[in-house]
């Protein structure tokens, strides 16, 4: 069987559906290939919190400021053209979703970035993964219905297996499904299959030697097919080592009640994170994205977060579905003791070393010498707190990957680039497949949803203009 279309979007998540829906609006014909067969297939785009932001700023922020924020958060890793493309289209992308029927509301307190959240809310209220009927689930239904209404098609159970390359240009894709193999010739191919967090071989190649102790916080739908096939066709890959991550209970590796919440990074940022020798090994003050990436590459990836009662009552109650009281309620391990020696024994840590680590932490806070600690501890983003009074706590933690941040190098028109910086004709990328926008040495997180919609829109618009 063969098809001939203007645009094929590979992946029925937010990026692919946006690209196809926008192409249809612009008068092109379009179809979506989705590897999963079920109508409510699981992807990051269905199981998320629906918070549309740009680097923890409202999408309505002045675009010039947003572009600077993106470059700053990524420590200069995001190139100015890509930062500008995302920043100048962010508010428009949300308005476009509203025009598709999406309903946005604010979460209180909005803290300057939760003012455009897909309704109905509810995703952030439990430790377990529940998504049915919440805003993100509803949005996918709206986009799919719009595509079908306007004459497009969604081919489910069809997994792209090849890119059709002729004279160095992409001319379509080959997909395999229950009814066999299909060739789809297309004037534009948009790779939107969601990154590679569901592919252990690629994670091992780019991210960590031990992906088995990296908790997958989302769905395994991102298999890296688009990135892998485009690389074979000459595409350049950028920032492949970074992922959007959090620090979660190590029990989440075998207890699904502890995923996607709570996060342990705020407790780590108040107290200390230690290895099996009760030594600090990273800068806890850099926050969850940086810390989870560093943990993923460290020894066997499983560590302990240690804190005291004041931190448990403060940082422990911060953010969505916080650890206090949800960690224990959901079955997570929390060691508690009235002295550090007993705590060390309960957590399987060397007593003297834990006392030394806590004493050094307290002394550095008191003397203002956090930068002299080994490793140095920053305080600008998250202020460390002294261990003041018992009880003391320790909880085993692991790194959790929500999705990969690296991927295909693109230009501001979402065109996939070769190593020499020239575009591969007719090949585009959007969403978690795109590299060069998030990550970098400080693992700057910009926002997966806004990246998916903006580059989905841009891919369709660039291809329509051509
Ligand atoms: C728990 C969680 C919470 C989140 N919360 C937020 C949030 O509040 N704010 C925010 O900005 N971001 C959030 N994100 C991130 C955001 O959801 C993602 O960045 C975004 O949805 C990615 O969209 P995508 O279309 O690129 O990929 P996906 O949604 O992963 O879609 C890719 C699709 O491609 C399909 N596919 C894979 N391989 C193939 C193939 N070979 N052929 C055909 N189809 C294929 C997959 O089945 C999948 O349906 C969250 C993610 C998770 C997991």
PDB file of C-alpha atoms in Angstrom, residues 59-284:
ATOM      1  CA  UNK A  59       4.217  32.306  27.928  1.00  0.00           C
ATOM      2  CA  UNK A  60       2.820  35.855  27.934  1.00  0.00           C
ATOM      3  CA  UNK A  61       6.175  37.317  29.091  1.00  0.00           C
ATOM      4  CA  UNK A  62       7.800  39.736  26.659  1.00  0.00           C
ATOM      5  CA  UNK A  63       9.392  37.512  23.940  1.00  0.00           C
ATOM      6  CA  UNK A  64      12.734  39.316  24.098  1.00  0.00           C
ATOM      7  CA  UNK A  65      12.921  38.560  27.824  1.00  0.00           C
ATOM      8  CA  UNK A  66      11.836  34.947  27.253  1.00  0.00           C
ATOM      9  CA  UNK A  67      14.570  34.456  24.648  1.00  0.00           C
ATOM     10  CA  UNK A  68      17.135  35.732  27.159  1.00  0.00           C
ATOM     11  CA  UNK A  69      15.728  33.431  29.827  1.00  0.00           C
ATOM     12  CA  UNK A  70      16.146  30.413  27.544  1.00  0.00           C
ATOM     13  CA  UNK A  71      19.759  31.263  26.779  1.00  0.00           C
ATOM     14  CA  UNK A  72      20.480  31.984  30.448  1.00  0.00           C
ATOM     15  CA  UNK A  73      18.802  28.853  31.852  1.00  0.00           C
ATOM     16  CA  UNK A  74      20.709  26.682  29.391  1.00  0.00           C
ATOM     17  CA  UNK A  75      23.945  28.542  30.140  1.00  0.00           C
ATOM     18  CA  UNK A  76      24.274  29.586  26.500  1.00  0.00           C
ATOM     19  CA  UNK A  77      23.600  26.110  25.107  1.00  0.00           C
ATOM     20  CA  UNK A  78      20.365  27.112  23.312  1.00  0.00           C
ATOM     21  CA  UNK A  79      21.320  29.129  20.265  1.00  0.00           C
ATOM     22  CA  UNK A  80      19.769  32.613  19.992  1.00  0.00           C
ATOM     23  CA  UNK A  81      17.794  31.781  16.792  1.00  0.00           C
ATOM     24  CA  UNK A  82      16.131  28.745  18.391  1.00  0.00           C
ATOM     25  CA  UNK A  83      15.541  30.621  21.643  1.00  0.00           C
ATOM     26  CA  UNK A  84      13.931  33.465  19.691  1.00  0.00           C
ATOM     27  CA  UNK A  85      11.788  31.064  17.645  1.00  0.00           C
ATOM     28  CA  UNK A  86      10.437  29.472  20.803  1.00  0.00           C
ATOM     29  CA  UNK A  87      10.015  32.759  22.658  1.00  0.00           C
ATOM     30  CA  UNK A  88       8.259  34.667  19.885  1.00  0.00           C
ATOM     31  CA  UNK A  89       5.814  31.844  19.179  1.00  0.00           C
ATOM     32  CA  UNK A  90       5.005  30.726  22.719  1.00  0.00           C
ATOM     33  CA  UNK A  91       1.962  32.923  23.370  1.00  0.00           C
ATOM     34  CA  UNK A  92       0.674  32.335  19.838  1.00  0.00           C
ATOM     35  CA  UNK A  93       1.002  28.555  20.336  1.00  0.00           C
ATOM     36  CA  UNK A  94      -1.201  28.647  23.425  1.00  0.00           C
ATOM     37  CA  UNK A  95      -3.744  30.854  21.633  1.00  0.00           C
ATOM     38  CA  UNK A  96      -3.730  28.395  18.731  1.00  0.00           C
ATOM     39  CA  UNK A  97      -4.487  25.543  21.138  1.00  0.00           C
ATOM     40  CA  UNK A  98      -7.324  27.619  22.589  1.00  0.00           C
ATOM     41  CA  UNK A  99      -8.679  28.036  19.077  1.00  0.00           C
ATOM     42  CA  UNK A 100      -8.672  24.220  18.796  1.00  0.00           C
ATOM     43  CA  UNK A 101     -10.924  24.120  21.861  1.00  0.00           C
ATOM     44  CA  UNK A 102      -8.324  23.727  24.627  1.00  0.00           C
ATOM     45  CA  UNK A 103      -9.347  25.134  27.971  1.00  0.00           C
ATOM     46  CA  UNK A 104      -6.624  26.772  30.085  1.00  0.00           C
ATOM     47  CA  UNK A 105      -6.805  27.791  33.702  1.00  0.00           C
ATOM     48  CA  UNK A 106      -4.336  28.988  36.360  1.00  0.00           C
ATOM     49  CA  UNK A 107      -2.965  26.983  39.271  1.00  0.00           C
ATOM     50  CA  UNK A 108      -2.687  28.845  42.554  1.00  0.00           C
ATOM     51  CA  UNK A 109      -0.224  30.090  43.521  1.00  0.00           C
ATOM     52  CA  UNK A 110       0.813  30.570  39.888  1.00  0.00           C
ATOM     53  CA  UNK A 111       4.337  31.725  40.875  1.00  0.00           C
ATOM     54  CA  UNK A 112       4.656  33.493  37.543  1.00  0.00           C
ATOM     55  CA  UNK A 113       4.585  30.338  35.393  1.00  0.00           C
ATOM     56  CA  UNK A 114       1.432  28.322  36.133  1.00  0.00           C
ATOM     57  CA  UNK A 115      -1.023  30.729  34.523  1.00  0.00           C
ATOM     58  CA  UNK A 116      -1.684  28.570  31.434  1.00  0.00           C
ATOM     59  CA  UNK A 117      -2.510  25.066  32.615  1.00  0.00           C
ATOM     60  CA  UNK A 118      -4.761  22.702  30.687  1.00  0.00           C
ATOM     61  CA  UNK A 119      -8.090  22.087  32.353  1.00  0.00           C
ATOM     62  CA  UNK A 120      -9.506  19.988  33.878  1.00  0.00           C
ATOM     63  CA  UNK A 121      -6.776  19.903  36.534  1.00  0.00           C
ATOM     64  CA  UNK A 122      -6.086  16.897  38.738  1.00  0.00           C
ATOM     65  CA  UNK A 123      -2.867  15.347  37.451  1.00  0.00           C
ATOM     66  CA  UNK A 124      -0.738  16.878  40.216  1.00  0.00           C
ATOM     67  CA  UNK A 125      -2.898  15.674  43.065  1.00  0.00           C
ATOM     68  CA  UNK A 126      -1.781  12.059  43.405  1.00  0.00           C
ATOM     69  CA  UNK A 127       1.493  10.167  43.553  1.00  0.00           C
ATOM     70  CA  UNK A 128       0.339   7.596  40.987  1.00  0.00           C
ATOM     71  CA  UNK A 129       0.060   8.127  37.229  1.00  0.00           C
ATOM     72  CA  UNK A 130      -3.562   9.047  36.505  1.00  0.00           C
ATOM     73  CA  UNK A 131      -4.342  10.940  33.352  1.00  0.00           C
ATOM     74  CA  UNK A 132      -7.836   9.973  32.179  1.00  0.00           C
ATOM     75  CA  UNK A 133     -10.026  12.992  31.562  1.00  0.00           C
ATOM     76  CA  UNK A 134      -7.447  15.591  32.595  1.00  0.00           C
ATOM     77  CA  UNK A 135      -6.487  18.497  30.338  1.00  0.00           C
ATOM     78  CA  UNK A 136      -3.700  16.802  28.369  1.00  0.00           C
ATOM     79  CA  UNK A 137      -5.836  13.768  27.550  1.00  0.00           C
ATOM     80  CA  UNK A 138      -8.684  16.001  26.466  1.00  0.00           C
ATOM     81  CA  UNK A 139      -6.403  18.108  24.251  1.00  0.00           C
ATOM     82  CA  UNK A 140      -5.184  15.113  22.239  1.00  0.00           C
ATOM     83  CA  UNK A 141      -8.802  14.194  21.533  1.00  0.00           C
ATOM     84  CA  UNK A 142      -9.516  17.725  20.294  1.00  0.00           C
ATOM     85  CA  UNK A 143      -6.524  17.765  17.956  1.00  0.00           C
ATOM     86  CA  UNK A 144      -7.288  14.305  16.606  1.00  0.00           C
ATOM     87  CA  UNK A 145     -10.917  15.220  15.947  1.00  0.00           C
ATOM     88  CA  UNK A 146      -9.825  18.410  14.177  1.00  0.00           C
ATOM     89  CA  UNK A 147      -7.472  16.474  11.908  1.00  0.00           C
ATOM     90  CA  UNK A 148     -10.134  13.992  10.902  1.00  0.00           C
ATOM     91  CA  UNK A 149     -12.765  16.743  10.472  1.00  0.00           C
ATOM     92  CA  UNK A 150     -10.524  18.565   8.051  1.00  0.00           C
ATOM     93  CA  UNK A 151      -9.844  15.499   5.898  1.00  0.00           C
ATOM     94  CA  UNK A 152      -6.611  14.303   7.465  1.00  0.00           C
ATOM     95  CA  UNK A 153      -5.993  10.815   8.808  1.00  0.00           C
ATOM     96  CA  UNK A 154      -4.364   9.155  11.780  1.00  0.00           C
ATOM     97  CA  UNK A 155      -2.922   5.771  10.948  1.00  0.00           C
ATOM     98  CA  UNK A 156      -2.699   3.889  14.236  1.00  0.00           C
ATOM     99  CA  UNK A 157      -0.515   0.864  14.860  1.00  0.00           C
ATOM    100  CA  UNK A 158       1.845   2.098  12.132  1.00  0.00           C
ATOM    101  CA  UNK A 159       5.462   2.432  13.222  1.00  0.00           C
ATOM    102  CA  UNK A 160       7.893   4.296  10.994  1.00  0.00           C
ATOM    103  CA  UNK A 161      10.785   1.961  10.183  1.00  0.00           C
ATOM    104  CA  UNK A 162      12.602   3.805   7.402  1.00  0.00           C
ATOM    105  CA  UNK A 163      13.090   7.227   5.917  1.00  0.00           C
ATOM    106  CA  UNK A 164      12.857   7.309   2.139  1.00  0.00           C
ATOM    107  CA  UNK A 165      15.933   9.273   1.045  1.00  0.00           C
ATOM    108  CA  UNK A 166      16.517  10.162  -2.609  1.00  0.00           C
ATOM    109  CA  UNK A 167      19.208  12.536  -3.857  1.00  0.00           C
ATOM    110  CA  UNK A 168      19.967  13.533  -0.276  1.00  0.00           C
ATOM    111  CA  UNK A 169      16.370  14.711   0.275  1.00  0.00           C
ATOM    112  CA  UNK A 170      13.702  13.023   2.366  1.00  0.00           C
ATOM    113  CA  UNK A 171      10.821  11.832   0.163  1.00  0.00           C
ATOM    114  CA  UNK A 172       8.718  10.009   2.725  1.00  0.00           C
ATOM    115  CA  UNK A 173       8.724   7.154   5.173  1.00  0.00           C
ATOM    116  CA  UNK A 174       8.102   3.442   5.347  1.00  0.00           C
ATOM    117  CA  UNK A 175       5.913   2.196   8.181  1.00  0.00           C
ATOM    118  CA  UNK A 176       5.032  -1.266   9.424  1.00  0.00           C
ATOM    119  CA  UNK A 177       1.796  -2.311  11.077  1.00  0.00           C
ATOM    120  CA  UNK A 178      -0.550  -5.255  11.486  1.00  0.00           C
ATOM    121  CA  UNK A 179      -1.673  -5.016   7.863  1.00  0.00           C
ATOM    122  CA  UNK A 180       1.881  -5.004   6.533  1.00  0.00           C
ATOM    123  CA  UNK A 181       4.322  -2.437   5.264  1.00  0.00           C
ATOM    124  CA  UNK A 182       3.223   0.926   3.870  1.00  0.00           C
ATOM    125  CA  UNK A 183       5.197   3.494   1.880  1.00  0.00           C
ATOM    126  CA  UNK A 184       4.180   7.087   2.383  1.00  0.00           C
ATOM    127  CA  UNK A 185       5.606   9.559  -0.097  1.00  0.00           C
ATOM    128  CA  UNK A 186       5.461  13.063   1.285  1.00  0.00           C
ATOM    129  CA  UNK A 187       6.676  16.547   0.471  1.00  0.00           C
ATOM    130  CA  UNK A 188       7.437  17.055   4.142  1.00  0.00           C
ATOM    131  CA  UNK A 189       8.235  14.545   6.882  1.00  0.00           C
ATOM    132  CA  UNK A 190       7.951  15.801  10.460  1.00  0.00           C
ATOM    133  CA  UNK A 191       9.746  13.551  12.935  1.00  0.00           C
ATOM    134  CA  UNK A 192       7.737  13.870  16.139  1.00  0.00           C
ATOM    135  CA  UNK A 193       8.125  10.456  17.751  1.00  0.00           C
ATOM    136  CA  UNK A 194       9.060  11.787  21.154  1.00  0.00           C
ATOM    137  CA  UNK A 195      12.777  11.344  21.924  1.00  0.00           C
ATOM    138  CA  UNK A 196      14.514   8.179  23.137  1.00  0.00           C
ATOM    139  CA  UNK A 197      13.776   7.766  26.846  1.00  0.00           C
ATOM    140  CA  UNK A 198      12.115   4.395  26.060  1.00  0.00           C
ATOM    141  CA  UNK A 199      15.206   2.951  24.380  1.00  0.00           C
ATOM    142  CA  UNK A 200      17.770   1.483  26.804  1.00  0.00           C
ATOM    143  CA  UNK A 201      20.432   1.025  24.122  1.00  0.00           C
ATOM    144  CA  UNK A 202      20.286   4.687  23.192  1.00  0.00           C
ATOM    145  CA  UNK A 203      20.160   5.750  26.840  1.00  0.00           C
ATOM    146  CA  UNK A 204      23.269   3.632  27.414  1.00  0.00           C
ATOM    147  CA  UNK A 205      24.976   5.176  24.406  1.00  0.00           C
ATOM    148  CA  UNK A 206      24.230   8.787  25.326  1.00  0.00           C
ATOM    149  CA  UNK A 207      23.001   9.204  28.907  1.00  0.00           C
ATOM    150  CA  UNK A 208      24.064   6.622  31.490  1.00  0.00           C
ATOM    151  CA  UNK A 209      25.830   3.262  31.713  1.00  0.00           C
ATOM    152  CA  UNK A 210      22.990   1.931  33.880  1.00  0.00           C
ATOM    153  CA  UNK A 211      19.560   2.889  32.460  1.00  0.00           C
ATOM    154  CA  UNK A 212      17.990   0.107  34.531  1.00  0.00           C
ATOM    155  CA  UNK A 213      18.241   2.257  37.694  1.00  0.00           C
ATOM    156  CA  UNK A 214      16.905   5.325  35.940  1.00  0.00           C
ATOM    157  CA  UNK A 215      13.205   5.474  36.785  1.00  0.00           C
ATOM    158  CA  UNK A 216      11.100   6.209  33.722  1.00  0.00           C
ATOM    159  CA  UNK A 217       8.681   8.903  34.901  1.00  0.00           C
ATOM    160  CA  UNK A 218       6.645   8.911  31.711  1.00  0.00           C
ATOM    161  CA  UNK A 219       5.764   6.322  29.104  1.00  0.00           C
ATOM    162  CA  UNK A 220       8.223   4.166  27.139  1.00  0.00           C
ATOM    163  CA  UNK A 221       6.777   5.418  23.819  1.00  0.00           C
ATOM    164  CA  UNK A 222       9.867   7.406  22.786  1.00  0.00           C
ATOM    165  CA  UNK A 223      12.001   4.723  21.157  1.00  0.00           C
ATOM    166  CA  UNK A 224      14.387   7.048  19.338  1.00  0.00           C
ATOM    167  CA  UNK A 225      13.387   5.866  15.852  1.00  0.00           C
ATOM    168  CA  UNK A 226      13.286   9.317  14.266  1.00  0.00           C
ATOM    169  CA  UNK A 227      16.598  10.389  15.795  1.00  0.00           C
ATOM    170  CA  UNK A 228      18.278   7.114  14.858  1.00  0.00           C
ATOM    171  CA  UNK A 229      17.021   7.059  11.261  1.00  0.00           C
ATOM    172  CA  UNK A 230      17.769  10.739  10.690  1.00  0.00           C
ATOM    173  CA  UNK A 231      21.293  10.252  12.053  1.00  0.00           C
ATOM    174  CA  UNK A 232      21.784   7.503   9.456  1.00  0.00           C
ATOM    175  CA  UNK A 233      20.592   9.988   6.828  1.00  0.00           C
ATOM    176  CA  UNK A 234      23.278  12.474   7.904  1.00  0.00           C
ATOM    177  CA  UNK A 235      21.506  14.535  10.574  1.00  0.00           C
ATOM    178  CA  UNK A 236      23.497  16.137  13.346  1.00  0.00           C
ATOM    179  CA  UNK A 237      22.659  15.238  16.965  1.00  0.00           C
ATOM    180  CA  UNK A 238      23.010  17.787  19.750  1.00  0.00           C
ATOM    181  CA  UNK A 239      22.948  17.732  23.550  1.00  0.00           C
ATOM    182  CA  UNK A 240      22.165  14.019  23.669  1.00  0.00           C
ATOM    183  CA  UNK A 241      23.326  13.469  27.249  1.00  0.00           C
ATOM    184  CA  UNK A 242      20.764  15.725  28.975  1.00  0.00           C
ATOM    185  CA  UNK A 243      17.324  14.671  30.116  1.00  0.00           C
ATOM    186  CA  UNK A 244      14.401  16.314  31.858  1.00  0.00           C
ATOM    187  CA  UNK A 245      14.675  14.636  35.224  1.00  0.00           C
ATOM    188  CA  UNK A 246      13.710  14.705  38.867  1.00  0.00           C
ATOM    189  CA  UNK A 247      14.909  13.058  42.060  1.00  0.00           C
ATOM    190  CA  UNK A 248      12.459  10.397  43.189  1.00  0.00           C
ATOM    191  CA  UNK A 249      12.204   7.693  45.812  1.00  0.00           C
ATOM    192  CA  UNK A 250      14.393   4.689  44.948  1.00  0.00           C
ATOM    193  CA  UNK A 251      11.310   2.621  45.829  1.00  0.00           C
ATOM    194  CA  UNK A 252       9.677   4.009  42.671  1.00  0.00           C
ATOM    195  CA  UNK A 253      11.902   1.566  40.750  1.00  0.00           C
ATOM    196  CA  UNK A 254       9.595  -1.224  41.969  1.00  0.00           C
ATOM    197  CA  UNK A 255       6.558   0.647  43.354  1.00  0.00           C
ATOM    198  CA  UNK A 256       4.442   2.486  40.774  1.00  0.00           C
ATOM    199  CA  UNK A 257       2.518   4.278  43.528  1.00  0.00           C
ATOM    200  CA  UNK A 258       5.534   6.582  43.793  1.00  0.00           C
ATOM    201  CA  UNK A 259       5.533   7.890  40.241  1.00  0.00           C
ATOM    202  CA  UNK A 260       5.183  10.610  38.884  1.00  0.00           C
ATOM    203  CA  UNK A 261       5.317  12.265  42.355  1.00  0.00           C
ATOM    204  CA  UNK A 262       6.717  13.166  44.897  1.00  0.00           C
ATOM    205  CA  UNK A 263      10.023  14.876  44.069  1.00  0.00           C
ATOM    206  CA  UNK A 264      12.864  14.677  46.584  1.00  0.00           C
ATOM    207  CA  UNK A 265      15.077  17.393  45.106  1.00  0.00           C
ATOM    208  CA  UNK A 266      13.805  20.178  47.376  1.00  0.00           C
ATOM    209  CA  UNK A 267      14.678  18.139  50.465  1.00  0.00           C
ATOM    210  CA  UNK A 268      18.086  17.389  48.936  1.00  0.00           C
ATOM    211  CA  UNK A 269      18.550  21.112  48.294  1.00  0.00           C
ATOM    212  CA  UNK A 270      17.810  21.913  51.932  1.00  0.00           C
ATOM    213  CA  UNK A 271      19.880  19.084  53.444  1.00  0.00           C
ATOM    214  CA  UNK A 272      22.446  16.802  51.801  1.00  0.00           C
ATOM    215  CA  UNK A 273      22.527  14.005  49.244  1.00  0.00           C
ATOM    216  CA  UNK A 274      25.077  11.290  50.055  1.00  0.00           C
ATOM    217  CA  UNK A 275      26.544   8.187  48.402  1.00  0.00           C
ATOM    218  CA  UNK A 276      26.951   4.786  50.066  1.00  0.00           C
ATOM    219  CA  UNK A 277      30.019   6.134  51.920  1.00  0.00           C
ATOM    220  CA  UNK A 278      27.862   8.958  53.387  1.00  0.00           C
ATOM    221  CA  UNK A 279      29.827  11.532  51.370  1.00  0.00           C
ATOM    222  CA  UNK A 280      28.342  14.340  49.323  1.00  0.00           C
ATOM    223  CA  UNK A 281      29.171  13.947  45.640  1.00  0.00           C
ATOM    224  CA  UNK A 282      27.325  16.748  43.802  1.00  0.00           C
ATOM    225  CA  UNK A 283      26.002  20.271  44.239  1.00  0.00           C
ATOM    226  CA  UNK A 284      22.489  19.735  45.611  1.00  0.00           C
TER     227      UNK A 284
END
